[in-house]
Tab-separated table of C-alpha atoms in Angstrom:
chain	number	residue	atom	x	y	z
A	2	MET	CA	113.070	95.192	97.070
A	3	LYS	CA	115.122	94.955	94.096
A	4	PRO	CA	116.405	91.548	92.948
A	5	SER	CA	120.278	91.005	92.932
A	6	ALA	CA	121.910	91.441	89.859
A	7	PHE	CA	121.686	88.797	87.575
A	8	ALA	CA	123.113	88.546	83.605
A	9	TYR	CA	120.222	87.740	81.417
A	10	ALA	CA	119.840	85.877	78.229
A	11	ARG	CA	116.713	85.441	75.587
A	12	PRO	CA	117.476	82.697	73.437
A	13	ARG	CA	115.609	82.429	70.214
A	14	ALA	CA	115.306	78.766	69.798
A	15	LEU	CA	115.094	75.759	72.200
A	16	GLU	CA	118.727	74.595	71.465
A	17	GLU	CA	120.451	78.061	72.509
A	18	ALA	CA	118.201	77.762	75.653
A	19	PHE	CA	119.746	74.156	76.401
A	20	ALA	CA	123.224	74.955	75.456
A	21	LEU	CA	122.898	78.069	78.425
A	22	LEU	CA	121.069	75.849	80.958
A	23	ASP	CA	124.461	73.325	80.153
A	24	LYS	CA	126.854	76.073	80.399
A	25	HIS	CA	125.424	77.591	83.850
A	26	GLY	CA	123.880	74.717	85.328
A	27	GLU	CA	122.170	75.219	88.559
A	28	ASN	CA	123.190	79.617	88.550
A	29	ALA	CA	120.548	79.627	85.537
A	30	LYS	CA	116.627	80.252	86.194
A	31	LEU	CA	114.290	79.953	83.598
A	32	LEU	CA	112.030	82.742	83.436
A	33	ALA	CA	108.482	82.488	81.809
A	34	GLY	CA	105.789	85.255	82.563
A	35	GLY	CA	108.326	85.532	85.881
A	36	GLN	CA	105.180	85.667	88.275
A	37	SER	CA	106.329	83.889	90.951
A	38	LEU	CA	109.893	84.164	90.023
A	39	LEU	CA	110.365	87.600	89.955
A	40	ALA	CA	108.884	88.000	93.099
A	41	SER	CA	110.927	85.588	94.623
A	42	LEU	CA	113.963	87.792	93.220
A	43	ASN	CA	112.755	90.511	94.447
A	44	MET	CA	112.315	89.203	97.914
A	45	ARG	CA	115.585	87.903	97.688
A	46	LEU	CA	114.727	84.485	98.094
A	47	ALA	CA	116.369	82.952	95.031
A	48	ALA	CA	119.761	85.310	93.541
A	49	PRO	CA	120.332	83.528	90.132
A	50	GLU	CA	123.570	84.303	88.009
A	51	ILE	CA	122.165	84.393	84.940
A	52	LEU	CA	117.635	84.324	83.634
A	53	VAL	CA	117.389	82.480	80.299
A	54	ASP	CA	113.830	84.269	79.292
A	55	ILE	CA	112.171	81.972	76.812
A	56	GLY	CA	109.958	84.234	76.116
A	57	ALA	CA	110.805	84.402	72.363
A	58	ILE	CA	111.124	80.788	71.837
A	59	PRO	CA	108.810	80.009	68.934
A	60	GLY	CA	106.108	77.336	69.446
A	61	LEU	CA	106.010	77.518	73.143
A	62	ASP	CA	102.630	78.637	73.680
A	63	GLY	CA	98.834	78.062	71.690
A	64	ILE	CA	95.976	75.591	72.715
A	65	ALA	CA	95.325	72.637	70.561
A	66	VAL	CA	93.056	69.760	70.087
A	67	ARG	CA	94.881	66.745	68.912
A	68	GLY	CA	92.469	63.561	68.595
A	69	GLN	CA	91.290	62.966	72.178
A	70	THR	CA	94.124	65.352	73.801
A	71	LEU	CA	93.949	68.869	74.917
A	72	VAL	CA	97.288	69.984	73.921
A	73	ILE	CA	98.638	73.376	75.902
A	74	GLY	CA	101.790	74.910	74.802
A	75	ALA	CA	103.937	75.484	78.395
A	76	ARG	CA	104.128	79.107	77.808
A	77	THR	CA	100.314	79.998	77.239
A	78	THR	CA	99.044	82.303	79.944
A	79	HIS	CA	96.584	81.938	82.472
A	80	ARG	CA	94.217	83.939	80.734
A	81	ALA	CA	94.564	82.384	77.633
A	82	ILE	CA	93.751	79.238	79.183
A	83	GLU	CA	91.085	80.735	81.147
A	84	ARG	CA	89.444	82.673	77.944
A	85	SER	CA	90.082	79.790	75.708
A	86	GLU	CA	86.928	78.246	74.178
A	87	ALA	CA	88.630	74.791	73.101
A	88	VAL	CA	89.672	74.794	77.374
A	89	ALA	CA	86.240	74.947	78.589
A	90	LYS	CA	85.009	72.514	76.280
A	91	HIS	CA	87.363	69.734	76.490
A	92	ALA	CA	88.675	70.665	80.029
A	93	PRO	CA	86.335	72.496	81.889
A	94	LEU	CA	88.359	71.961	85.008
A	95	LEU	CA	91.002	74.462	84.073
A	96	ALA	CA	88.395	76.972	82.730
A	97	GLN	CA	86.872	76.796	86.512
A	98	ALA	CA	89.990	76.893	87.913
A	99	ALA	CA	91.996	79.850	86.094
A	100	PRO	CA	89.817	82.868	87.707
A	101	HIS	CA	91.263	81.646	91.008
A	102	ILE	CA	94.369	82.179	90.167
A	103	ALA	CA	95.706	85.774	91.636
A	104	HIS	CA	94.445	88.818	89.380
A	105	VAL	CA	94.195	89.512	86.169
A	106	ALA	CA	97.387	91.826	85.531
A	107	ILE	CA	99.061	88.471	87.011
A	108	ARG	CA	97.165	85.968	85.033
A	109	ASN	CA	98.035	88.138	81.565
A	110	ALA	CA	101.629	87.196	81.886
A	111	GLY	CA	102.101	84.297	84.147
A	112	THR	CA	102.270	80.570	82.478
A	113	LEU	CA	100.945	76.934	82.549
A	114	GLY	CA	104.279	76.166	82.284
A	115	GLY	CA	105.801	78.151	84.695
A	116	SER	CA	103.395	77.334	87.828
A	117	LEU	CA	103.846	73.354	87.187
A	118	ALA	CA	107.509	74.057	87.203
A	119	MET	CA	107.318	76.031	90.524
A	120	ALA	CA	105.374	73.582	91.958
A	121	ASP	CA	104.170	75.980	94.887
A	122	PRO	CA	101.628	73.073	96.499
A	123	ALA	CA	99.047	75.640	96.843
A	124	ALA	CA	98.784	76.615	93.408
A	125	GLU	CA	96.128	75.438	91.046
A	126	TRP	CA	97.287	74.091	87.796
A	127	PRO	CA	99.593	71.096	89.812
A	128	ALA	CA	96.261	69.683	91.249
A	129	CYS	CA	94.184	70.008	88.195
A	130	CYS	CA	96.711	67.838	86.020
A	131	VAL	CA	97.039	65.515	88.477
A	132	ALA	CA	93.427	65.355	88.763
A	133	LEU	CA	92.795	65.317	84.816
A	134	GLN	CA	95.550	62.619	84.467
A	135	ALA	CA	97.881	65.297	82.829
A	136	THR	CA	100.845	64.828	80.739
A	137	ILE	CA	103.816	66.950	81.463
A	138	VAL	CA	106.166	67.094	77.684
A	139	VAL	CA	109.440	67.711	79.036
A	140	THR	CA	112.446	68.986	76.638
A	141	SER	CA	115.935	68.375	76.810
A	142	LYS	CA	118.881	68.642	74.390
A	143	LYS	CA	118.602	64.691	74.747
A	144	GLY	CA	114.799	65.103	73.446
A	145	GLU	CA	111.362	64.898	74.882
A	146	ARG	CA	109.986	62.517	77.656
A	147	ARG	CA	106.556	62.687	79.082
A	148	VAL	CA	106.236	62.243	82.662
A	149	ALA	CA	102.390	61.973	84.018
A	150	ALA	CA	101.428	64.394	86.180
A	151	THR	CA	101.024	61.997	89.340
A	152	ASP	CA	104.591	61.431	89.242
A	153	PHE	CA	106.056	64.600	88.249
A	154	PHE	CA	105.065	66.511	91.768
A	155	LYS	CA	108.688	65.256	94.479
A	156	ASP	CA	108.352	67.682	96.928
A	157	LEU	CA	107.969	71.391	97.658
A	158	TYR	CA	108.901	73.426	95.118
A	159	THR	CA	110.660	69.731	93.563
A	160	THR	CA	109.656	68.339	90.708
A	161	ALA	CA	110.560	65.542	88.264
A	162	LEU	CA	112.225	68.082	85.934
A	163	GLY	CA	116.026	67.221	85.519
A	164	ALA	CA	119.163	69.186	84.588
A	165	GLY	CA	118.875	70.915	81.260
A	166	GLU	CA	115.025	69.984	81.069
A	167	LEU	CA	111.950	72.397	80.427
A	168	ILE	CA	108.475	71.701	80.348
A	169	THR	CA	107.368	72.540	76.737
A	170	ALA	CA	103.846	70.963	76.648
A	171	VAL	CA	100.920	69.634	78.721
A	172	GLU	CA	98.861	67.106	77.406
A	173	ILE	CA	95.034	66.460	78.847
A	174	PRO	CA	92.951	63.867	77.554
A	175	CYS	CA	89.556	65.521	76.389
A	176	VAL	CA	86.898	65.404	78.654
A	177	GLU	CA	84.520	62.400	77.993
A	178	LYS	CA	80.231	62.254	77.596
A	179	GLY	CA	79.142	62.122	81.373
A	180	GLU	CA	82.003	63.650	82.823
A	181	ARG	CA	81.713	66.031	85.906
A	182	HIS	CA	84.301	68.701	87.449
A	183	ALA	CA	84.231	70.874	90.435
A	184	PHE	CA	87.030	73.386	91.448
A	185	LEU	CA	86.549	75.168	95.031
A	186	GLU	CA	89.002	76.988	96.467
A	187	LEU	CA	88.485	79.122	100.314
A	188	VAL	CA	90.777	82.167	100.662
A	189	ARG	CA	90.336	84.706	103.093
A	190	ARG	CA	90.691	87.326	100.390
A	191	ARG	CA	90.227	86.674	96.386
A	192	GLY	CA	92.932	85.945	94.485
A	193	ASP	CA	94.878	84.601	97.796
A	194	TYR	CA	96.646	81.459	97.547
A	195	ALA	CA	94.032	79.002	98.660
A	196	ILE	CA	94.190	78.147	102.203
A	197	VAL	CA	92.458	74.617	100.859
A	198	GLY	CA	91.403	73.997	97.610
A	199	LEU	CA	89.717	70.862	95.796
A	200	ALA	CA	89.911	69.626	91.800
A	201	ALA	CA	87.775	67.223	91.335
A	202	ARG	CA	86.493	64.876	88.868
A	203	ALA	CA	84.186	62.038	88.365
A	204	ARG	CA	81.993	60.340	85.648
A	205	LEU	CA	78.263	60.325	86.665
A	206	LYS	CA	75.716	57.708	85.475
A	207	GLY	CA	72.356	58.552	87.163
A	208	LYS	CA	73.817	59.656	90.268
A	209	THR	CA	76.749	56.864	90.758
A	210	LEU	CA	80.228	58.305	90.757
A	211	SER	CA	82.830	56.430	89.146
A	212	GLY	CA	86.525	57.653	87.994
A	213	VAL	CA	86.653	59.799	90.844
A	214	GLN	CA	89.753	62.130	91.211
A	215	LEU	CA	89.807	64.514	94.471
A	216	VAL	CA	93.171	66.136	94.500
A	217	TYR	CA	93.680	68.716	97.001
A	218	LEU	CA	96.020	71.976	96.968
A	219	GLY	CA	97.008	73.745	100.286
A	220	VAL	CA	97.306	71.052	102.445
A	221	GLY	CA	100.999	69.084	101.800
A	222	VAL	CA	104.320	69.693	99.868
A	223	THR	CA	102.437	68.871	96.830
A	224	PRO	CA	98.679	68.254	95.364
A	225	VAL	CA	97.484	65.598	97.168
A	226	GLN	CA	95.088	62.707	95.844
A	227	ALA	CA	92.849	62.079	98.752
A	228	LYS	CA	92.776	58.114	98.066
A	229	GLY	CA	90.343	56.974	101.120
A	230	ALA	CA	88.128	59.433	99.645
A	231	MET	CA	88.307	58.863	96.606
A	232	ALA	CA	87.839	55.062	97.158
A	233	ALA	CA	84.659	55.894	99.662
A	234	LEU	CA	82.702	57.810	96.365
A	235	GLU	CA	83.812	55.077	93.758
A	236	GLY	CA	80.938	53.350	92.616
A	237	LYS	CA	78.372	54.798	94.890
A	238	THR	CA	75.559	57.026	95.035
A	239	ALA	CA	76.470	60.313	95.555
A	240	ASP	CA	73.799	60.433	98.840
A	241	ASP	CA	74.892	61.975	102.483
A	242	ALA	CA	76.052	58.874	103.568
A	243	ALA	CA	78.457	58.526	100.726
A	244	ILE	CA	79.530	62.066	101.339
A	245	ARG	CA	79.796	61.216	105.221
A	246	ALA	CA	81.975	58.401	104.528
A	247	ALA	CA	84.318	60.476	102.159
A	248	GLN	CA	84.705	63.078	105.094
A	249	ASP	CA	85.474	60.601	107.342
A	250	ALA	CA	88.237	58.998	104.953
A	251	ILE	CA	89.766	62.970	104.266
A	252	ALA	CA	90.813	62.929	108.071
A	253	ARG	CA	93.216	59.567	106.948
A	254	ASP	CA	94.336	60.944	103.919
A	255	LEU	CA	95.480	64.317	104.762
A	256	GLU	CA	97.882	65.646	107.007
A	257	PRO	CA	98.120	69.303	106.191
A	258	ASN	CA	100.700	71.562	108.081
A	259	ALA	CA	99.728	74.403	109.694
A	260	ASP	CA	100.679	77.618	107.940
A	261	ILE	CA	100.772	80.958	109.485
A	262	TYR	CA	97.262	81.714	109.412
A	263	THR	CA	95.673	78.077	109.869
A	264	SER	CA	96.308	75.427	112.215
A	265	ALA	CA	96.134	71.919	110.836
A	266	GLU	CA	92.825	70.835	112.428
A	267	ALA	CA	91.194	73.669	110.686
A	268	LYS	CA	92.815	72.852	107.219
A	269	ARG	CA	91.393	69.276	108.047
A	270	HIS	CA	88.002	70.695	108.381
A	271	LEU	CA	87.756	72.840	105.434
A	272	ALA	CA	89.025	69.937	103.333
A	273	ARG	CA	85.933	68.359	104.661
A	274	VAL	CA	83.610	70.507	103.805
A	275	LEU	CA	85.149	71.210	100.441
A	276	VAL	CA	84.769	67.758	99.574
A	277	ALA	CA	81.184	67.733	100.508
A	278	ARG	CA	80.760	70.949	98.182
A	279	ALA	CA	82.468	68.811	95.505
A	280	VAL	CA	80.385	66.000	95.516
A	281	ALA	CA	76.936	68.181	95.353
A	282	ALA	CA	78.592	69.853	92.149
A	283	LEU	CA	79.655	67.095	90.723
A	284	VAL	CA	76.148	65.821	90.373
A	285	GLY	CA	74.543	69.084	90.626
B	19	MET	CA	128.063	89.651	84.850
B	20	GLU	CA	125.007	92.128	84.948
B	21	ASP	CA	125.867	93.294	81.560
B	22	ARG	CA	123.423	96.008	79.860
B	23	VAL	CA	121.241	94.467	77.435
B	24	GLU	CA	119.546	96.755	74.784
B	25	ALA	CA	115.788	96.758	74.213
B	26	THR	CA	113.455	98.520	71.983
B	27	ILE	CA	110.317	99.312	73.465
B	28	THR	CA	107.405	101.424	72.698
B	29	VAL	CA	105.808	103.764	75.661
B	30	ASN	CA	103.317	105.772	75.159
B	31	GLY	CA	103.932	105.953	71.584
B	32	THR	CA	107.332	106.721	71.312
B	33	ARG	CA	109.735	104.371	70.412
B	34	LEU	CA	112.939	104.254	72.012
B	35	THR	CA	116.115	101.977	72.368
B	36	ARG	CA	117.968	101.830	75.687
B	37	ARG	CA	120.536	99.758	77.348
B	38	ILE	CA	118.633	98.354	80.398
B	39	GLU	CA	120.283	96.402	83.410
B	40	PRO	CA	118.924	93.304	83.084
B	41	ARG	CA	117.380	92.706	87.079
B	42	MET	CA	115.691	96.188	86.844
B	43	HIS	CA	111.896	95.700	86.947
B	44	LEU	CA	109.639	97.832	84.320
B	45	ILE	CA	108.604	100.036	86.687
B	46	ASP	CA	111.698	101.410	87.816
B	47	PHE	CA	112.461	101.941	84.330
B	48	LEU	CA	109.683	103.911	83.375
B	49	ARG	CA	109.909	105.902	86.397
B	50	GLU	CA	113.379	106.289	86.736
B	51	GLU	CA	114.764	106.090	83.254
B	52	LEU	CA	111.935	107.893	81.454
B	53	GLY	CA	110.685	110.179	84.302
B	54	LEU	CA	107.023	109.089	83.609
B	55	THR	CA	105.984	108.923	87.645
B	56	GLY	CA	102.587	108.636	87.250
B	57	SER	CA	102.274	104.981	88.254
B	58	HIS	CA	103.677	103.888	91.534
B	59	VAL	CA	105.866	100.955	93.470
B	60	SER	CA	104.497	99.931	96.607
B	61	CYS	CA	104.882	96.462	97.459
B	62	GLU	CA	107.509	95.042	94.858
B	63	HIS	CA	106.225	91.763	94.775
B	64	GLY	CA	103.174	91.878	92.729
B	65	VAL	CA	100.355	92.180	95.815
B	66	CYS	CA	99.090	95.772	96.065
B	67	GLY	CA	98.693	96.476	92.395
B	68	ALA	CA	99.870	100.231	92.269
B	69	CYS	CA	102.516	99.779	89.484
B	70	THR	CA	99.986	98.407	87.080
B	71	VAL	CA	101.026	99.230	83.387
B	72	ARG	CA	99.710	97.846	80.202
B	73	VAL	CA	102.160	95.738	77.737
B	74	ASP	CA	100.562	94.875	74.551
B	75	GLY	CA	97.408	96.410	75.544
B	76	GLU	CA	96.923	93.873	78.638
B	77	ILE	CA	97.290	94.994	82.062
B	78	ARG	CA	100.305	93.736	84.267
B	79	ARG	CA	102.274	94.170	87.316
B	80	GLY	CA	105.001	96.376	86.892
B	81	CYS	CA	107.156	95.216	89.308
B	82	LEU	CA	106.797	91.698	88.308
B	83	THR	CA	107.980	92.214	84.859
B	84	LEU	CA	111.564	92.915	83.612
B	85	ALA	CA	112.383	96.077	81.407
B	86	VAL	CA	114.027	93.684	79.371
B	87	GLN	CA	111.325	91.690	78.896
B	88	ALA	CA	109.456	94.447	77.226
B	89	ASP	CA	111.864	94.316	74.495
B	90	GLY	CA	109.446	94.727	71.316
B	91	ARG	CA	106.454	95.550	73.240
B	92	THR	CA	103.840	98.209	73.649
B	93	VAL	CA	104.034	99.653	77.036
B	94	ASP	CA	101.075	102.259	78.172
B	95	THR	CA	101.075	103.716	81.323
B	96	VAL	CA	98.670	106.395	82.978
B	97	GLU	CA	100.420	109.160	81.653
B	98	GLY	CA	99.681	107.855	77.870
B	99	LEU	CA	96.117	106.885	78.703
B	100	SER	CA	95.661	110.017	80.255
B	101	ASP	CA	96.741	112.326	77.334
B	102	SER	CA	94.783	110.501	74.455
B	103	GLY	CA	91.256	111.094	76.365
B	104	GLU	CA	90.947	107.088	77.189
B	105	LEU	CA	90.639	107.409	80.892
B	106	ALA	CA	88.685	111.080	80.956
B	107	VAL	CA	85.478	109.650	81.746
B	108	LEU	CA	86.997	107.281	84.266
B	109	GLN	CA	88.923	109.877	85.867
B	110	GLN	CA	86.185	111.978	86.130
B	111	ALA	CA	84.112	109.414	87.700
B	112	PHE	CA	86.713	109.052	90.589
B	113	HIS	CA	86.611	112.727	91.034
B	114	GLU	CA	82.945	113.138	91.531
B	115	ARG	CA	82.594	109.845	93.542
B	116	ASN	CA	85.440	110.933	95.435
B	117	ALA	CA	87.252	107.613	94.918
B	118	LEU	CA	90.778	108.831	95.485
B	119	GLN	CA	92.321	110.611	98.823
B	120	CYS	CA	96.218	110.232	98.627
B	121	GLY	CA	96.242	109.180	95.262
B	122	TYR	CA	99.031	106.667	95.672
B	123	CYS	CA	96.519	103.603	94.260
B	124	THR	CA	94.714	105.680	91.438
B	125	PRO	CA	96.453	104.969	88.724
B	126	GLY	CA	96.910	100.996	89.026
B	127	MET	CA	93.131	101.112	89.770
B	128	LEU	CA	92.794	103.221	86.956
B	129	LEU	CA	94.608	101.122	84.340
B	130	THR	CA	92.577	97.912	85.962
B	131	ALA	CA	89.489	99.537	85.687
B	132	GLN	CA	90.061	100.690	82.146
B	133	ALA	CA	90.555	96.814	81.552
B	134	LEU	CA	87.227	95.791	83.145
B	135	ILE	CA	85.277	98.124	81.322
B	136	LYS	CA	86.578	97.452	77.957
B	137	GLU	CA	86.449	93.466	78.527
B	138	HIS	CA	83.177	93.085	80.890
B	139	PRO	CA	80.904	96.219	80.216
B	140	GLU	CA	78.195	94.580	81.679
B	141	ALA	CA	80.079	93.527	84.675
B	142	THR	CA	77.788	93.266	88.270
B	143	ARG	CA	79.022	95.155	91.565
B	144	GLU	CA	80.082	91.890	92.682
B	145	GLU	CA	81.906	91.256	89.510
B	146	ILE	CA	83.558	95.064	89.350
B	147	ARG	CA	84.928	94.144	93.391
B	148	GLU	CA	86.501	90.317	92.064
B	149	PHE	CA	88.305	92.398	88.943
B	150	MET	CA	89.617	95.136	91.315
B	151	SER	CA	90.250	92.811	93.783
B	152	GLY	CA	94.306	92.746	92.953
B	153	ASN	CA	94.400	96.242	93.278
B	154	LEU	CA	95.091	97.785	97.228
B	155	CYS	CA	93.621	101.124	98.755
B	156	ARG	CA	94.868	101.866	102.169
B	157	CYS	CA	92.981	105.180	102.761
B	158	THR	CA	89.516	105.948	100.730
B	159	GLY	CA	88.649	102.382	101.064
B	160	TYR	CA	87.123	100.611	98.430
B	161	GLN	CA	83.540	101.534	98.410
B	162	ALA	CA	84.094	105.087	96.210
B	163	ILE	CA	86.127	103.196	93.865
B	164	ILE	CA	83.443	100.643	93.167
B	165	ASP	CA	81.140	103.250	92.855
B	166	ALA	CA	83.091	105.354	90.535
B	167	ILE	CA	83.354	102.055	88.315
B	168	GLU	CA	79.997	100.989	88.274
B	169	THR	CA	78.806	104.841	87.486
B	170	VAL	CA	81.047	104.401	84.292
B	171	LEU	CA	79.410	101.080	83.451
B	172	ARG	CA	76.077	102.224	83.862
B	173	THR	CA	76.464	105.313	82.072
B	174	PRO	CA	75.126	105.459	78.507
B	175	ARG	CA	78.137	105.693	76.031
B	176	THR	CA	79.200	108.999	75.059
B	177	GLU	CA	80.828	109.791	71.619
B	178	GLY	CA	84.500	109.860	71.346
B	179	VAL	CA	85.134	109.130	74.654
B	180	ARG	CA	86.220	105.743	74.242
């Protein structure tokens, strides 16, 4: 369908964007790549009075390494992340996850910050940011604040972003020696939202896992850390017994909701399948 | 409130300035304002790929892009890329392999396939499938389309066609 009518502004500086957000409050929506927003406007799930297009504000995209931190501008596209050598080197989980996001034509436009602000529970970047213990840089006219990704996703499509705030960058600790990553998704068709997905990360010494992060997508209203399964693997040798213990813990960690295609029990089963595959990938 | 916004866009090499209603999709602007009906509209929520066009050289969903977002950018459609000859080899292969029937998805298929040919000339059949997965076809089916693209990728490059 066609969206309902809205006004449009294309500020050239952050200050102008903040003024527009101030003036229009909840009637304004920020437009970055638009790959989720325009779909929801087209389906008339949202009808803002004004779109504030942040596409012309300088300094919001790009990928840089500062010390031991990878800094990715909020407006950096999925495709730029997918193609980045710095990302492949310093945050390989993101490089693994990027090709799972929709399709090339969408990855060419959709942005990291847009995906985080949208906070779709089946989206890839929110789970990756939690698994990588990333920091979301949030800016408003009052200045900058930093929110841990683990505190950022509050509820279904709901984040820690307050009125007048926008995401300007994401800071990710650079991968350390011995750290392994795996990103896995189960989908019916390539490019679909995941039925269940898993962003996994651990340090590996010999076959012993530590610093284990297992963050699921598609099983709750936000990205879900499977804390019982993480604990079951922590400090353990990655063998069949440890994998079984992690799979048993998944049953307690996750309370997936059925969607129109997949029952809660099927999702829980698939989550158990993924944790086994993830451990195999981490030690492989 | 829905005041029109001025945008200057270079479409198939021609620079033009128009006042555009903000809610107008790029695909509708191309089709309805400019008469470039080669690119098609179908699902209007980014699923089918029939509206694929190029913005600044990269393929995009024409239904998930506002025309006003193209201000200052270059847009290429199947018309421009046919006229320039860039798609000629691919079009010939689609013809020979019977890779279209009703033709509705074909402009989007061609633009996506051409992006693949430029970016991954060594793509395997499986990689072709993966790259093309965002473009849906409801009649020919996919084998012939993948065959056509594979033919182009496996044929030694001829001078002057790409």
